[in-house]
PDB file of C-alpha atoms in Angstrom:
ATOM      1  CA  MET A  26     -11.061  -1.388  22.747  1.00  0.00           C
ATOM      2  CA  LYS A  27     -10.581   0.064  26.232  1.00  0.00           C
ATOM      3  CA  ALA A  28      -6.803   0.137  25.826  1.00  0.00           C
ATOM      4  CA  LEU A  29      -7.152   1.938  22.489  1.00  0.00           C
ATOM      5  CA  LEU A  30      -9.559   4.472  23.989  1.00  0.00           C
ATOM      6  CA  ASP A  31      -7.265   5.070  26.957  1.00  0.00           C
ATOM      7  CA  ARG A  32      -4.314   5.722  24.662  1.00  0.00           C
ATOM      8  CA  ALA A  33      -6.419   8.038  22.479  1.00  0.00           C
ATOM      9  CA  ARG A  34      -7.527  10.001  25.517  1.00  0.00           C
ATOM     10  CA  THR A  35      -3.955  10.456  26.712  1.00  0.00           C
ATOM     11  CA  PHE A  36      -2.459  11.075  23.267  1.00  0.00           C
ATOM     12  CA  ARG A  37      -2.222  14.821  23.820  1.00  0.00           C
ATOM     13  CA  THR A  38      -0.187  14.253  26.996  1.00  0.00           C
ATOM     14  CA  ARG A  39       2.220  11.837  25.306  1.00  0.00           C
ATOM     15  CA  ILE A  40       3.107  14.080  22.365  1.00  0.00           C
ATOM     16  CA  ASP A  41       4.655  17.537  22.473  1.00  0.00           C
ATOM     17  CA  PHE A  42       2.070  19.454  20.484  1.00  0.00           C
ATOM     18  CA  ASP A  43       3.727  22.716  21.462  1.00  0.00           C
ATOM     19  CA  SER A  44       6.773  21.828  19.400  1.00  0.00           C
ATOM     20  CA  GLY A  45       7.295  23.429  16.002  1.00  0.00           C
ATOM     21  CA  GLU A  46       6.989  20.052  14.289  1.00  0.00           C
ATOM     22  CA  TYR A  47       3.353  19.514  15.210  1.00  0.00           C
ATOM     23  CA  ARG A  48       2.310  23.132  14.814  1.00  0.00           C
ATOM     24  CA  LYS A  49       3.678  23.042  11.267  1.00  0.00           C
ATOM     25  CA  LEU A  50       1.385  20.088  10.406  1.00  0.00           C
ATOM     26  CA  ALA A  51      -1.616  22.412  10.696  1.00  0.00           C
ATOM     27  CA  GLU A  52      -0.244  24.509   7.832  1.00  0.00           C
ATOM     28  CA  GLY A  53      -0.494  21.672   5.316  1.00  0.00           C
ATOM     29  CA  GLN A  54       0.887  18.306   4.325  1.00  0.00           C
ATOM     30  CA  TYR A  55       3.883  17.629   2.123  1.00  0.00           C
ATOM     31  CA  PRO A  56       4.250  13.842   1.993  1.00  0.00           C
ATOM     32  CA  GLU A  57       7.181  12.344   0.125  1.00  0.00           C
ATOM     33  CA  VAL A  58       5.435   9.171  -1.024  1.00  0.00           C
ATOM     34  CA  LEU A  59       2.067   7.611  -1.740  1.00  0.00           C
ATOM     35  CA  PHE A  60       2.142   4.276   0.089  1.00  0.00           C
ATOM     36  CA  ILE A  61      -0.380   1.737  -1.228  1.00  0.00           C
ATOM     37  CA  THR A  62      -0.766  -1.302   0.993  1.00  0.00           C
ATOM     38  CA  CYS A  63      -3.208  -3.760   2.490  1.00  0.00           C
ATOM     39  CA  SER A  64      -5.691  -2.950   5.244  1.00  0.00           C
ATOM     40  CA  ASP A  65      -4.231  -5.846   7.248  1.00  0.00           C
ATOM     41  CA  SER A  66      -3.754  -4.734  10.859  1.00  0.00           C
ATOM     42  CA  ARG A  67      -0.265  -6.277  10.957  1.00  0.00           C
ATOM     43  CA  VAL A  68       1.013  -3.960   8.225  1.00  0.00           C
ATOM     44  CA  ILE A  69       1.748  -0.504   9.648  1.00  0.00           C
ATOM     45  CA  PRO A  70       3.470   1.745   7.075  1.00  0.00           C
ATOM     46  CA  ALA A  71       4.770   4.313   9.569  1.00  0.00           C
ATOM     47  CA  LEU A  72       6.209   1.563  11.772  1.00  0.00           C
ATOM     48  CA  ILE A  73       7.858  -0.210   8.833  1.00  0.00           C
ATOM     49  CA  THR A  74       9.342   2.949   7.323  1.00  0.00           C
ATOM     50  CA  GLY A  75       9.905   4.986  10.478  1.00  0.00           C
ATOM     51  CA  ALA A  76       7.899   7.793   8.869  1.00  0.00           C
ATOM     52  CA  ARG A  77       6.939  10.823  10.933  1.00  0.00           C
ATOM     53  CA  PRO A  78       3.519  12.502  10.671  1.00  0.00           C
ATOM     54  CA  GLY A  79       3.173  14.202   7.299  1.00  0.00           C
ATOM     55  CA  GLU A  80       5.782  12.075   5.475  1.00  0.00           C
ATOM     56  CA  ILE A  81       3.614   9.411   3.828  1.00  0.00           C
ATOM     57  CA  PHE A  82       0.184   9.556   2.180  1.00  0.00           C
ATOM     58  CA  GLU A  83      -1.518   6.198   2.671  1.00  0.00           C
ATOM     59  CA  LEU A  84      -3.939   4.245   0.518  1.00  0.00           C
ATOM     60  CA  ARG A  85      -5.061   1.012   2.159  1.00  0.00           C
ATOM     61  CA  ASN A  86      -7.538  -1.631   1.077  1.00  0.00           C
ATOM     62  CA  ALA A  87      -7.948  -5.414   1.071  1.00  0.00           C
ATOM     63  CA  GLY A  88      -5.103  -6.829  -0.992  1.00  0.00           C
ATOM     64  CA  ASN A  89      -3.484  -3.469  -1.884  1.00  0.00           C
ATOM     65  CA  ILE A  90      -5.447  -3.474  -5.138  1.00  0.00           C
ATOM     66  CA  VAL A  91      -5.362  -0.615  -7.655  1.00  0.00           C
ATOM     67  CA  PRO A  92      -8.455  -0.706  -9.874  1.00  0.00           C
ATOM     68  CA  PRO A  93      -7.506  -0.086 -13.518  1.00  0.00           C
ATOM     69  CA  TYR A  94      -8.136   3.435 -14.736  1.00  0.00           C
ATOM     70  CA  GLY A  95     -11.577   4.183 -16.130  1.00  0.00           C
ATOM     71  CA  ARG A  96     -13.666   1.694 -14.141  1.00  0.00           C
ATOM     72  CA  PRO A  97     -17.230   3.026 -13.847  1.00  0.00           C
ATOM     73  CA  GLY A  98     -18.381   4.595 -10.603  1.00  0.00           C
ATOM     74  CA  ALA A  99     -16.589   6.519  -7.901  1.00  0.00           C
ATOM     75  CA  SER A 100     -13.321   5.070  -6.631  1.00  0.00           C
ATOM     76  CA  GLY A 101     -11.518   6.057  -3.463  1.00  0.00           C
ATOM     77  CA  GLU A 102      -8.362   4.567  -4.940  1.00  0.00           C
ATOM     78  CA  ALA A 103      -8.556   6.670  -8.117  1.00  0.00           C
ATOM     79  CA  ALA A 104      -9.324   9.790  -6.088  1.00  0.00           C
ATOM     80  CA  THR A 105      -6.387   9.182  -3.740  1.00  0.00           C
ATOM     81  CA  ILE A 106      -3.931   8.568  -6.591  1.00  0.00           C
ATOM     82  CA  GLU A 107      -5.130  11.680  -8.423  1.00  0.00           C
ATOM     83  CA  TYR A 108      -4.923  13.854  -5.306  1.00  0.00           C
ATOM     84  CA  ALA A 109      -1.496  12.532  -4.310  1.00  0.00           C
ATOM     85  CA  LEU A 110      -0.027  13.366  -7.702  1.00  0.00           C
ATOM     86  CA  GLU A 111      -1.942  16.434  -8.853  1.00  0.00           C
ATOM     87  CA  VAL A 112      -2.328  18.256  -5.537  1.00  0.00           C
ATOM     88  CA  LEU A 113       0.369  16.942  -3.216  1.00  0.00           C
ATOM     89  CA  GLY A 114       2.945  16.365  -5.927  1.00  0.00           C
ATOM     90  CA  VAL A 115       4.390  13.131  -4.548  1.00  0.00           C
ATOM     91  CA  GLN A 116       7.275  11.839  -6.622  1.00  0.00           C
ATOM     92  CA  ASP A 117       7.314   8.216  -5.419  1.00  0.00           C
ATOM     93  CA  ILE A 118       4.610   5.558  -5.158  1.00  0.00           C
ATOM     94  CA  VAL A 119       5.183   2.333  -3.229  1.00  0.00           C
ATOM     95  CA  VAL A 120       2.909  -0.673  -3.690  1.00  0.00           C
ATOM     96  CA  CYS A 121       3.554  -2.925  -0.701  1.00  0.00           C
ATOM     97  CA  GLY A 122       2.164  -6.442  -0.501  1.00  0.00           C
ATOM     98  CA  HIS A 123       2.779  -8.732   2.444  1.00  0.00           C
ATOM     99  CA  SER A 124       3.068 -12.328   3.577  1.00  0.00           C
ATOM    100  CA  HIS A 125       0.106 -14.220   5.037  1.00  0.00           C
ATOM    101  CA  CYS A 126      -2.348 -11.926   3.211  1.00  0.00           C
ATOM    102  CA  GLY A 127      -5.966 -12.963   3.692  1.00  0.00           C
ATOM    103  CA  ALA A 128      -7.056 -11.498   0.361  1.00  0.00           C
ATOM    104  CA  MET A 129      -4.352 -13.352  -1.559  1.00  0.00           C
ATOM    105  CA  GLY A 130      -5.069 -16.496   0.463  1.00  0.00           C
ATOM    106  CA  ALA A 131      -8.740 -16.366  -0.548  1.00  0.00           C
ATOM    107  CA  LEU A 132      -7.743 -16.065  -4.202  1.00  0.00           C
ATOM    108  CA  LYS A 133      -5.231 -18.920  -3.947  1.00  0.00           C
ATOM    109  CA  SER A 134      -7.607 -21.310  -2.175  1.00  0.00           C
ATOM    110  CA  GLY A 135     -10.578 -20.417  -4.362  1.00  0.00           C
ATOM    111  CA  ASP A 136     -12.741 -19.886  -1.289  1.00  0.00           C
ATOM    112  CA  ASP A 137     -16.500 -19.575  -1.761  1.00  0.00           C
ATOM    113  CA  LEU A 138     -17.049 -15.872  -1.088  1.00  0.00           C
ATOM    114  CA  SER A 139     -20.777 -15.804  -1.827  1.00  0.00           C
ATOM    115  CA  GLY A 140     -21.382 -14.872   1.807  1.00  0.00           C
ATOM    116  CA  LEU A 141     -19.032 -11.903   1.370  1.00  0.00           C
ATOM    117  CA  PRO A 142     -20.297 -10.314  -1.866  1.00  0.00           C
ATOM    118  CA  GLY A 143     -18.350  -7.092  -1.363  1.00  0.00           C
ATOM    119  CA  VAL A 144     -15.093  -8.971  -0.832  1.00  0.00           C
ATOM    120  CA  ASP A 145     -15.816 -11.240  -3.804  1.00  0.00           C
ATOM    121  CA  ALA A 146     -16.489  -8.275  -6.112  1.00  0.00           C
ATOM    122  CA  TRP A 147     -13.347  -6.513  -4.914  1.00  0.00           C
ATOM    123  CA  LEU A 148     -11.041  -9.526  -5.364  1.00  0.00           C
ATOM    124  CA  ARG A 149     -12.502 -10.078  -8.830  1.00  0.00           C
ATOM    125  CA  ILE A 150     -10.476  -7.021  -9.882  1.00  0.00           C
ATOM    126  CA  ALA A 151      -7.193  -8.778  -9.101  1.00  0.00           C
ATOM    127  CA  ARG A 152      -8.108 -12.377  -9.984  1.00  0.00           C
ATOM    128  CA  PRO A 153      -7.703 -12.380 -13.816  1.00  0.00           C
ATOM    129  CA  GLU A 154      -4.151 -11.021 -13.844  1.00  0.00           C
ATOM    130  CA  LEU A 155      -3.113 -13.464 -11.109  1.00  0.00           C
ATOM    131  CA  THR A 156      -4.521 -16.612 -12.770  1.00  0.00           C
ATOM    132  CA  SER A 157      -1.189 -18.104 -13.849  1.00  0.00           C
ATOM    133  CA  VAL A 158       0.464 -17.415 -10.482  1.00  0.00           C
ATOM    134  CA  LEU A 159      -2.510 -18.845  -8.588  1.00  0.00           C
ATOM    135  CA  GLU A 160      -2.254 -22.062 -10.615  1.00  0.00           C
ATOM    136  CA  THR A 161       1.494 -22.547 -10.184  1.00  0.00           C
ATOM    137  CA  ALA A 162       2.332 -21.121  -6.742  1.00  0.00           C
ATOM    138  CA  PRO A 163       2.994 -23.747  -4.049  1.00  0.00           C
ATOM    139  CA  ASP A 164       0.645 -24.113  -1.100  1.00  0.00           C
ATOM    140  CA  ASP A 165       2.728 -21.940   1.211  1.00  0.00           C
ATOM    141  CA  PRO A 166       0.716 -20.111   3.899  1.00  0.00           C
ATOM    142  CA  SER A 167       2.962 -17.063   3.582  1.00  0.00           C
ATOM    143  CA  LEU A 168       2.020 -16.799  -0.146  1.00  0.00           C
ATOM    144  CA  PRO A 169       5.162 -14.981  -1.356  1.00  0.00           C
ATOM    145  CA  GLU A 170       4.670 -15.764  -5.054  1.00  0.00           C
ATOM    146  CA  VAL A 171       1.028 -14.703  -5.049  1.00  0.00           C
ATOM    147  CA  SER A 172       1.563 -11.520  -3.024  1.00  0.00           C
ATOM    148  CA  GLN A 173       4.608 -10.497  -5.065  1.00  0.00           C
ATOM    149  CA  GLY A 174       2.792 -11.249  -8.322  1.00  0.00           C
ATOM    150  CA  ASN A 175      -0.055  -9.087  -7.116  1.00  0.00           C
ATOM    151  CA  VAL A 176       2.351  -6.203  -6.402  1.00  0.00           C
ATOM    152  CA  VAL A 177       3.664  -6.442  -9.980  1.00  0.00           C
ATOM    153  CA  ASN A 178       0.104  -6.411 -11.332  1.00  0.00           C
ATOM    154  CA  GLN A 179      -0.889  -3.394  -9.246  1.00  0.00           C
ATOM    155  CA  LEU A 180       2.156  -1.479 -10.478  1.00  0.00           C
ATOM    156  CA  ALA A 181       0.938  -2.232 -14.010  1.00  0.00           C
ATOM    157  CA  ALA A 182      -2.561  -1.035 -13.046  1.00  0.00           C
ATOM    158  CA  LEU A 183      -1.060   2.226 -11.780  1.00  0.00           C
ATOM    159  CA  ARG A 184       0.503   2.782 -15.201  1.00  0.00           C
ATOM    160  CA  SER A 185      -2.999   2.743 -16.709  1.00  0.00           C
ATOM    161  CA  TYR A 186      -3.691   6.130 -15.063  1.00  0.00           C
ATOM    162  CA  PRO A 187      -2.891   9.039 -17.402  1.00  0.00           C
ATOM    163  CA  VAL A 188      -1.626  11.155 -14.502  1.00  0.00           C
ATOM    164  CA  VAL A 189       0.823   8.372 -13.601  1.00  0.00           C
ATOM    165  CA  ARG A 190       1.976   7.799 -17.181  1.00  0.00           C
ATOM    166  CA  GLN A 191       2.563  11.508 -17.779  1.00  0.00           C
ATOM    167  CA  ARG A 192       4.751  11.805 -14.708  1.00  0.00           C
ATOM    168  CA  LEU A 193       6.655   8.610 -15.461  1.00  0.00           C
ATOM    169  CA  ASP A 194       7.321   9.770 -19.020  1.00  0.00           C
ATOM    170  CA  SER A 195       8.620  13.134 -17.818  1.00  0.00           C
ATOM    171  CA  GLY A 196      10.772  11.619 -15.059  1.00  0.00           C
ATOM    172  CA  ARG A 197       8.727  13.195 -12.252  1.00  0.00           C
ATOM    173  CA  LEU A 198       7.573   9.920 -10.714  1.00  0.00           C
ATOM    174  CA  ARG A 199       9.144   6.647  -9.568  1.00  0.00           C
ATOM    175  CA  LEU A 200       7.234   3.424  -8.836  1.00  0.00           C
ATOM    176  CA  HIS A 201       8.423   0.897  -6.254  1.00  0.00           C
ATOM    177  CA  GLY A 202       7.271  -2.646  -5.493  1.00  0.00           C
ATOM    178  CA  TRP A 203       7.753  -3.949  -1.954  1.00  0.00           C
ATOM    179  CA  TYR A 204       6.912  -7.185  -0.169  1.00  0.00           C
ATOM    180  CA  TYR A 205       6.780  -7.155   3.637  1.00  0.00           C
ATOM    181  CA  GLU A 206       7.326 -10.391   5.537  1.00  0.00           C
ATOM    182  CA  VAL A 207       5.087 -10.201   8.590  1.00  0.00           C
ATOM    183  CA  ASP A 208       6.860 -12.870  10.636  1.00  0.00           C
ATOM    184  CA  THR A 209      10.427 -11.628  10.059  1.00  0.00           C
ATOM    185  CA  GLY A 210      10.106  -7.890   9.425  1.00  0.00           C
ATOM    186  CA  PHE A 211      12.120  -8.169   6.206  1.00  0.00           C
ATOM    187  CA  VAL A 212      11.187  -5.780   3.405  1.00  0.00           C
ATOM    188  CA  TYR A 213      11.867  -7.083  -0.099  1.00  0.00           C
ATOM    189  CA  GLU A 214      12.229  -4.588  -2.937  1.00  0.00           C
ATOM    190  CA  ARG A 215      11.532  -5.338  -6.584  1.00  0.00           C
ATOM    191  CA  GLY A 216      14.638  -4.767  -8.666  1.00  0.00           C
ATOM    192  CA  ASP A 217      15.039  -3.790 -12.289  1.00  0.00           C
ATOM    193  CA  ASP A 218      15.207  -7.494 -13.197  1.00  0.00           C
ATOM    194  CA  GLY A 219      11.760  -8.038 -11.693  1.00  0.00           C
ATOM    195  CA  SER A 220      12.861 -10.122  -8.698  1.00  0.00           C
ATOM    196  CA  PHE A 221      12.232  -9.231  -5.072  1.00  0.00           C
ATOM    197  CA  ARG A 222      15.251  -9.014  -2.779  1.00  0.00           C
ATOM    198  CA  VAL A 223      15.945  -7.893   0.763  1.00  0.00           C
ATOM    199  CA  HIS A 224      17.766  -4.575   0.555  1.00  0.00           C
ATOM    200  CA  ALA A 225      21.178  -4.678   2.180  1.00  0.00           C
ATOM    201  CA  ALA A 226      21.236  -2.664   5.400  1.00  0.00           C
TER     202      ALA A 226
END
């Protein structure tokens, strides 16, 4: 924690806040993409994409889960999706899963989560749509089949939002499925045929 605090305290001295780039950030944000990914500390969207401040609008939670539209109660995910599209006008949404995901690992192993009721309730959102993958995926600690299957399911959940469907139908929005390999740095993109491939550099 001390190292983090020290870097926070010296942040102002390490960045040129007198430059036009940072002054312009105070005028508003105009991100190009809504980036939905896991809260996992090893997954850093700006590091992976090389994004500068103001370029990506992030939505992070355990397992990069998108609750289906219309679930009762307030939802930070629903609010973020709505704001990104209706207010910020983003034209691309990326759902990015990753290897060695703890949330997907808990689903695959069928861990007893009774001691973590919040986690259990949250993962229950993703479990039904992943049932067939969870039953057939090999016991690989990197969990590519499970994490990639989850990305596909969350893209489908996004399409349940009227604001998403309207923009897709009018050609104002594109959805992208990514899978990030933590131990190699490779980013796999879901193609039109549904398979995930490393994009040629």
